[in-house]
mmCIF file of C-alpha atoms and ligand atoms in Angstrom:
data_model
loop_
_atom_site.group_PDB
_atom_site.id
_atom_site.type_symbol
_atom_site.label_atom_id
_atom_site.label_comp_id
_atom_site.label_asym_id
_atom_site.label_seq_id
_atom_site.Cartn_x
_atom_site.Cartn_y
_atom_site.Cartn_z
ATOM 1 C CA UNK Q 12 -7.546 -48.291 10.681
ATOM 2 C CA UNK Q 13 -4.433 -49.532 12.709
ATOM 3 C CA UNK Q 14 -4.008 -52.087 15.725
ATOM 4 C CA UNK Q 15 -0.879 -49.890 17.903
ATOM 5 C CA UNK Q 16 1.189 -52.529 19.937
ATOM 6 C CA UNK Q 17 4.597 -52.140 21.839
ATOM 7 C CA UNK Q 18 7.660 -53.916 19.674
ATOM 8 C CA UNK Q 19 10.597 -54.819 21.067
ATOM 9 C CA UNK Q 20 12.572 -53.970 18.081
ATOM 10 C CA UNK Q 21 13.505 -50.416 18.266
ATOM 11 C CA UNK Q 22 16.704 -48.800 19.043
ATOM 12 C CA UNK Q 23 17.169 -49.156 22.242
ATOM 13 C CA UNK Q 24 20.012 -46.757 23.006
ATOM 14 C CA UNK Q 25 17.576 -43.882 22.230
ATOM 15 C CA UNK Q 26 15.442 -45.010 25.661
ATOM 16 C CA UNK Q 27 15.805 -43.533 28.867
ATOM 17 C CA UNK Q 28 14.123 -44.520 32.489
ATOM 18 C CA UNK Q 29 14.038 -44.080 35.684
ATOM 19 C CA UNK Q 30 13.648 -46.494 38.264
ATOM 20 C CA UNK Q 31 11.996 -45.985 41.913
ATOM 21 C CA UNK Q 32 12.710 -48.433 44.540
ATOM 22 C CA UNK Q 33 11.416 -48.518 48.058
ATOM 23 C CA UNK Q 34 13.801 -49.283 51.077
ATOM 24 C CA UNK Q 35 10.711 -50.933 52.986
ATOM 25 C CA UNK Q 36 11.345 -54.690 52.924
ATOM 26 C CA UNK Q 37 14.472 -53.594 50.607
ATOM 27 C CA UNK Q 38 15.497 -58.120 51.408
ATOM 28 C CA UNK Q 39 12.511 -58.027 48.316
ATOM 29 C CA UNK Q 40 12.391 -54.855 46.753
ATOM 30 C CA UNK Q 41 16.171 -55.312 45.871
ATOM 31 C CA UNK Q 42 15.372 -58.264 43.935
ATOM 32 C CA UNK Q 43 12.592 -56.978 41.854
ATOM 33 C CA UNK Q 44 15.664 -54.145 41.231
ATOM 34 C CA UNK Q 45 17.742 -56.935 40.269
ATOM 35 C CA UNK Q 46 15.295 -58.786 37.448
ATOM 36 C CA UNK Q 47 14.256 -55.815 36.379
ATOM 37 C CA UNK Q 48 18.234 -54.352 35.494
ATOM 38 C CA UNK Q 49 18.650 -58.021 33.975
ATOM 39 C CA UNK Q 50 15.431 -57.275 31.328
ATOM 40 C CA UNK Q 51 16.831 -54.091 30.783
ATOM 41 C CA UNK Q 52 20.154 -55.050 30.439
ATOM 42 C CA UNK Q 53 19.445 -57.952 28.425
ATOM 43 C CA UNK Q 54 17.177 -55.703 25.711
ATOM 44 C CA UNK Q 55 20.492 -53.860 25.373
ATOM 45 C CA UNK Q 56 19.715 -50.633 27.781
ATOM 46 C CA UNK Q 57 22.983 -49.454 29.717
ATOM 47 C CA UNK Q 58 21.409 -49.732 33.436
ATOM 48 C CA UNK Q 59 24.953 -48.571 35.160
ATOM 49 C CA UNK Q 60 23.831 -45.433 37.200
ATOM 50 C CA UNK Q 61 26.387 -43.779 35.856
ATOM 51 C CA UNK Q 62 25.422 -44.053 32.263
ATOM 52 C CA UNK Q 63 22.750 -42.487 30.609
ATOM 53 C CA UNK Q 64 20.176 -44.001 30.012
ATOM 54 C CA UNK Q 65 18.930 -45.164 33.570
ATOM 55 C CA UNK Q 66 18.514 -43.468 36.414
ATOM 56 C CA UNK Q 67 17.445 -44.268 40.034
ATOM 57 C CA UNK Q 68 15.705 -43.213 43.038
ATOM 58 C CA UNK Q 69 15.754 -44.654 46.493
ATOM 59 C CA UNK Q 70 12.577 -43.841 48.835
ATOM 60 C CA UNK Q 71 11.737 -44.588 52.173
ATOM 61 C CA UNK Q 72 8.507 -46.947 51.459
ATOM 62 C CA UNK Q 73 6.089 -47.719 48.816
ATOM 63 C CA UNK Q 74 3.547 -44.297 49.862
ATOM 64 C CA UNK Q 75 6.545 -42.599 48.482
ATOM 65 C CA UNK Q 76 6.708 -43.867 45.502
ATOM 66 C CA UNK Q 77 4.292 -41.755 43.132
ATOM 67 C CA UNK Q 78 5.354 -38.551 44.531
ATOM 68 C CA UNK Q 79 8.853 -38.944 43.530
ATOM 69 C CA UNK Q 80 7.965 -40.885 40.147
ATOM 70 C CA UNK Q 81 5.711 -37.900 39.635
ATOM 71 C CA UNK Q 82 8.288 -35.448 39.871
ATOM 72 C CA UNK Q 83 10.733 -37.627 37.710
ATOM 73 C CA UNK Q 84 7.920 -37.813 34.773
ATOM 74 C CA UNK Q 85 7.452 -34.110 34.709
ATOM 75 C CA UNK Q 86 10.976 -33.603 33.689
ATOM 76 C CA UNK Q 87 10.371 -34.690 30.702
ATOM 77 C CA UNK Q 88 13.815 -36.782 30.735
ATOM 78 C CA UNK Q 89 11.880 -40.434 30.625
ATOM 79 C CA UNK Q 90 9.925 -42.560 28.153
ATOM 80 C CA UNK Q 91 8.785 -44.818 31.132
ATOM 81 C CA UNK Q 92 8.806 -44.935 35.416
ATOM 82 C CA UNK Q 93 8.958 -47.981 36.672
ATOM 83 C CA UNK Q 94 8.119 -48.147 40.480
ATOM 84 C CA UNK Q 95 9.777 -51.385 42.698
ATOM 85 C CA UNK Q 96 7.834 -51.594 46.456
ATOM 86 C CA UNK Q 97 6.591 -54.719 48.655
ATOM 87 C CA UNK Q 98 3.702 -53.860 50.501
ATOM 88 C CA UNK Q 99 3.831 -57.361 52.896
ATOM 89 C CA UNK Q 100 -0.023 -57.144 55.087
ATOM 90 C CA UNK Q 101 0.930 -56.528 59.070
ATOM 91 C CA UNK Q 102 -1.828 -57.371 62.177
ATOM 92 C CA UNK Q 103 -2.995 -53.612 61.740
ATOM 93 C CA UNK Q 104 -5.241 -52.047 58.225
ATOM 94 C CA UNK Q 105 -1.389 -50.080 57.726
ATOM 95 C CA UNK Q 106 -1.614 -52.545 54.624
ATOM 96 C CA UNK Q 107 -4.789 -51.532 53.515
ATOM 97 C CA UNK Q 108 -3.710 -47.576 53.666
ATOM 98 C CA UNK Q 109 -0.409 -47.897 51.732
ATOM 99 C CA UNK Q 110 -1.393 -50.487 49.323
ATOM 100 C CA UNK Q 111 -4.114 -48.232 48.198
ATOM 101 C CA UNK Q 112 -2.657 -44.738 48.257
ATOM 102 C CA UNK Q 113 0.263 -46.227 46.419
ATOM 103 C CA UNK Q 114 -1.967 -47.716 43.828
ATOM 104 C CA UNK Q 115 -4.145 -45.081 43.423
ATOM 105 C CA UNK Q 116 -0.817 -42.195 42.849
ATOM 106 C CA UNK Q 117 1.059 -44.700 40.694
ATOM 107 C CA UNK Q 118 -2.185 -44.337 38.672
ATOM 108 C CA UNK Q 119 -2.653 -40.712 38.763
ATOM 109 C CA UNK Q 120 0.934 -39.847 37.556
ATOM 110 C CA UNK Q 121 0.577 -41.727 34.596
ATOM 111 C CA UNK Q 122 -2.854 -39.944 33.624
ATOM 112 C CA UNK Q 123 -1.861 -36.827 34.475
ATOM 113 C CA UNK Q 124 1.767 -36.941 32.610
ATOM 114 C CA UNK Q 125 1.487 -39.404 29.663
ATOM 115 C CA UNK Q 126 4.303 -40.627 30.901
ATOM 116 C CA UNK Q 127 3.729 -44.977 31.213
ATOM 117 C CA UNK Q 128 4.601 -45.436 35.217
ATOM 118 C CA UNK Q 129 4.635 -49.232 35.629
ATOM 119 C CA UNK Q 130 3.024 -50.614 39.053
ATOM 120 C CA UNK Q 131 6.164 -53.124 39.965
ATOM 121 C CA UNK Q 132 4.546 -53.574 43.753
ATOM 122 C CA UNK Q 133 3.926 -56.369 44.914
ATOM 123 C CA UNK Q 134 0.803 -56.756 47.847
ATOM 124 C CA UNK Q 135 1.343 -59.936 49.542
ATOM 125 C CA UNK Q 136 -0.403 -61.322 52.575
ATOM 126 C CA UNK Q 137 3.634 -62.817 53.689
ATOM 127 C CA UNK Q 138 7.453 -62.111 53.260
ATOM 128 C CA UNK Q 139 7.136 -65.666 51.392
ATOM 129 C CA UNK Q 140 4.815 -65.241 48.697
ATOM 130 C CA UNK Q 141 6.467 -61.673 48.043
ATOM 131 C CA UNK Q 142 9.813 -63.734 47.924
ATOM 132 C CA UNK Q 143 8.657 -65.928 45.493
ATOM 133 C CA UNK Q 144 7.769 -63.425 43.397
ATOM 134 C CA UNK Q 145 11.078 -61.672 43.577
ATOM 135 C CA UNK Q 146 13.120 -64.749 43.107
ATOM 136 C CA UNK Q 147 12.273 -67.494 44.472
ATOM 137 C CA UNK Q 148 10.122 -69.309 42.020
ATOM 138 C CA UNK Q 149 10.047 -66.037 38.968
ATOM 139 C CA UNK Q 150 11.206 -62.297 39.480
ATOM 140 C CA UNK Q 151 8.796 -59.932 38.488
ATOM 141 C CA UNK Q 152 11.072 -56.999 38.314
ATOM 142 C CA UNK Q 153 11.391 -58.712 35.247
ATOM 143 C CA UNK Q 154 8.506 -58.530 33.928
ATOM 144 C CA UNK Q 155 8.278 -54.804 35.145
ATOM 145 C CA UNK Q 156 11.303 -54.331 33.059
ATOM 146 C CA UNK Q 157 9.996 -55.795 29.979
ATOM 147 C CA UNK Q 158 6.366 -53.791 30.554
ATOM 148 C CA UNK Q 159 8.417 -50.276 30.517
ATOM 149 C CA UNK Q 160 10.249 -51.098 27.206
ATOM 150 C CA UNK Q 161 6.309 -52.232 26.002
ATOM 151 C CA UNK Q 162 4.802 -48.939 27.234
ATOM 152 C CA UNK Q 163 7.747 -47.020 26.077
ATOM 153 C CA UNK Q 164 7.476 -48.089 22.386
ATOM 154 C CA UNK Q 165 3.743 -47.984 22.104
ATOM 155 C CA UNK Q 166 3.482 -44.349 23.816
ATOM 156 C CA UNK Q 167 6.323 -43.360 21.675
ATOM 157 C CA UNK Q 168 4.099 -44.525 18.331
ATOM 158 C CA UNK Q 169 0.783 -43.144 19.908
ATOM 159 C CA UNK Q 170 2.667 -39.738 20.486
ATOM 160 C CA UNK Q 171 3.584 -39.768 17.156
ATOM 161 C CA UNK Q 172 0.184 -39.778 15.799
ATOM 162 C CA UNK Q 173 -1.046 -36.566 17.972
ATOM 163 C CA UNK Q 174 -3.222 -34.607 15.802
ATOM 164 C CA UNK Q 175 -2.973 -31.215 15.421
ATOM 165 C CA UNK Q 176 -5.674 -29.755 17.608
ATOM 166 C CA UNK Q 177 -5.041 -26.234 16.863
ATOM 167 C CA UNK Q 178 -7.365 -26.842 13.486
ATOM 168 C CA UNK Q 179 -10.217 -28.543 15.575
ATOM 169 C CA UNK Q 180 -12.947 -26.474 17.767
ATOM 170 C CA UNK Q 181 -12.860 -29.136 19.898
ATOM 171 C CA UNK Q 182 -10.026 -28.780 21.971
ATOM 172 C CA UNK Q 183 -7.830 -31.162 23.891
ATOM 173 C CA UNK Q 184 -5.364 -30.187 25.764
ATOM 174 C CA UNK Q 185 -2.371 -33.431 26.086
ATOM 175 C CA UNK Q 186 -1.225 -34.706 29.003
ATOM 176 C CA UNK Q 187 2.483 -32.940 29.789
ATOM 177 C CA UNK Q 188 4.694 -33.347 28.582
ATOM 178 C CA UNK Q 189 3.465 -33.208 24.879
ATOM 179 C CA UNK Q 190 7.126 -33.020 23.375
ATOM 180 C CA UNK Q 191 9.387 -36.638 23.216
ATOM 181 C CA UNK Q 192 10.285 -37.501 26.423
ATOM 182 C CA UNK Q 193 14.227 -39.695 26.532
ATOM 183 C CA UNK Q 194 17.091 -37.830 24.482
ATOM 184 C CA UNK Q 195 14.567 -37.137 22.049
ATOM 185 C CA UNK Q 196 13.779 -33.965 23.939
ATOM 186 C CA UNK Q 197 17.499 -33.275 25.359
ATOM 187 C CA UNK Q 198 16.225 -29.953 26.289
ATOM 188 C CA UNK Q 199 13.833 -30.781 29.236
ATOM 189 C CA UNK Q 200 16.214 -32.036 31.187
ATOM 190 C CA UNK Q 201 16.508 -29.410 34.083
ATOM 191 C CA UNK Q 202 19.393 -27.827 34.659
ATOM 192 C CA UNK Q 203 21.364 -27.427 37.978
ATOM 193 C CA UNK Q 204 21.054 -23.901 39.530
ATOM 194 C CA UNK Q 205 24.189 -22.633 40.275
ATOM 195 C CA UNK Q 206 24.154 -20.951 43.849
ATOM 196 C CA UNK Q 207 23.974 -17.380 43.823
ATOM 197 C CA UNK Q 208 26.301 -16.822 46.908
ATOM 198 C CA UNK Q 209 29.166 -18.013 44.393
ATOM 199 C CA UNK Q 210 28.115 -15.840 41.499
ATOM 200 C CA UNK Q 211 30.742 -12.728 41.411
HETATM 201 N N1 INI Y 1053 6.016 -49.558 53.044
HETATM 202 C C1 INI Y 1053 6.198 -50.542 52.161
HETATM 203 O O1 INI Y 1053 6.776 -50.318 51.105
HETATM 204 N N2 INI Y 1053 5.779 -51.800 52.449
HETATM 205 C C2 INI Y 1053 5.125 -52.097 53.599
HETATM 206 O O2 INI Y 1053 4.765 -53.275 53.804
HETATM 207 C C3 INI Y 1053 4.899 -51.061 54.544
HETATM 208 N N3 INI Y 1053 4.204 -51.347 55.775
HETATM 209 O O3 INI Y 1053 3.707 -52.440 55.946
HETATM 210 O O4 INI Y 1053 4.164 -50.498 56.663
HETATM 211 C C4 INI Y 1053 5.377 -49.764 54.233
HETATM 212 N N4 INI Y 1053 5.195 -48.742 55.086
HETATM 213 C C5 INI Y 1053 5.936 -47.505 54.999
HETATM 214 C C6 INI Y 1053 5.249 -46.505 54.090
HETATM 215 O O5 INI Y 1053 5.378 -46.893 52.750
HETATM 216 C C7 INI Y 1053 5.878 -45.111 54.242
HETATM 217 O O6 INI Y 1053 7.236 -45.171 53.868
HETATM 218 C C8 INI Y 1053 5.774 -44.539 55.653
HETATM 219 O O7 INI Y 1053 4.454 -44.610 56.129
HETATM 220 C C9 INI Y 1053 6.238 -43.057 55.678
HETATM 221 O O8 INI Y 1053 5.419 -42.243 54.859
#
C-alpha cells in the first residue's frame, strides 16, 4: 500500500492559485496577503498579478469569501484557493453568523470541487490577537501559503491515481473538475465573450 503526503519538491512553475482576500479589517487581512505572497514567492511561484501563475480577488468581507472561491475553483484554472478574512467578535452574535457561514462554505467548495480551498481566517475575540497573528508575533498567511502548495501536490498525486470507474458497477461520480486543474488543463480556462453589439 502507499502513505500519499504533499512534497515540496515539485516544479513549481507548473502551479497556479488564486487568492481571495476580504476588505473587512483589510489593516489584518492585508498582512496575511503579505506572508502568504512571501511563502509563495519564496517556494519560487511568480505572485505578480500580472503573471501567471497567481491570481487575486478582492471581496467585501469574509461571508463573501466561498462564493467567489467557489466560482474561481469551478474554472478549473487552480490547483488550490486560498481564502485571507479576519472575522474580529463585535458586542452583537454578527460574529457568530459570519464566522460560521464562512466556515461552513469554505468547506463546502472544497467537497463539492476537489479543488483544496485553504481556511486562511482568522476568528479572534480582538484586533490584537488577530494582529499578532498577521504579524505581530508570526504571520499566518504564511502558513496558508505553505498549506496550498501542501494540498496542491498531494491532490495533484491523489488525482493521479483515479481509477477508472467506467469498469466498476459501482459507480462514483468525482468531484468537478475531474481533469488537471493549473496549466495542466490550459483548456478550462474560460474564455472572454466578445460582445455581440460589436460583431459585424
Ligand atoms: N466581515 C469580516 O470579514 N470580518 C468581520 O469581523 C465582520 N464583522 O464583524 O462584521 C465582517 N462582516 C461583513 C461580512 O463579512 C459581509 O461582508 C457583509 O455582511 C455583507 O454580506
Amino acid at each position: 500500500m502507499a502513505v500519499f503526503e504533499g512534497n515540496f519538491t515539485f516544479n513549481p512553475q507548473q502551479l497556479r492559485f488564486a487568492i481571495v482576500i476580504g476588505r473587512f479589517n483589510d489593516l489584518v487581512t492585508g498582512k496575511l496577503l503579505s506572508g502568504c505572497q512571501d511563502c509563495l514567492k519564496r517556494h519560487g511561484i511568480d505572485v505578480d498579478p500580472n503573471g501567471n501563475q497567481v491570481d487575486y480577488a478582492w471581496v467585501p468581507g469574509s461571508f463573501e469569501l466561498p462564493l467567489v472561491a467557489r466560482q474561481l475553483a469551478i474554472s478549473g484554472r487552480y490547483d488550490a484557493i486560498i481564502c485571507l478574512g479576519a472575522i474580529i467578535r463585535g458586542q452583537t452574535p454578527h460574529f457568530d453568523y459570519v464566522a460560521s457561514e464562512t466556515a461552513k462554505g469554505i468547506a463546502a467548495i472544497g467537497f463539492q470541487t476537489g479543488i483544496p480551498v485553504i481556511f486562511g481566517v482568522l476568528t479572534t475575540d480582538t484586533m490584537q490577537q488577530a494582529l499578532e497573528r498577521a504579524g505581530i508575533k508570526s504571520n499566518l498567511g504564511w502558513q496558508y501559503g505553505q498549506d496550498a502548495l501542501e494540498m496542491a501536490a498531494l491532490m495533484g498525486q491523489l488525482r493521479g491515481l483515479t481509477p477508472d470507474y467506467s469498469q466498476s458497477d459501482n459507480k462514483i461520480v468525482p468531484a468537478l473538475p475531474v481533469s488537471s486543474p493549473g496549466q495542466l488543463n490550459p483548456t478550462a480556462i474560460p474564455q472572454q465573450q466578445s460582445d455581440p453589439k460589436n460583431q459585424s
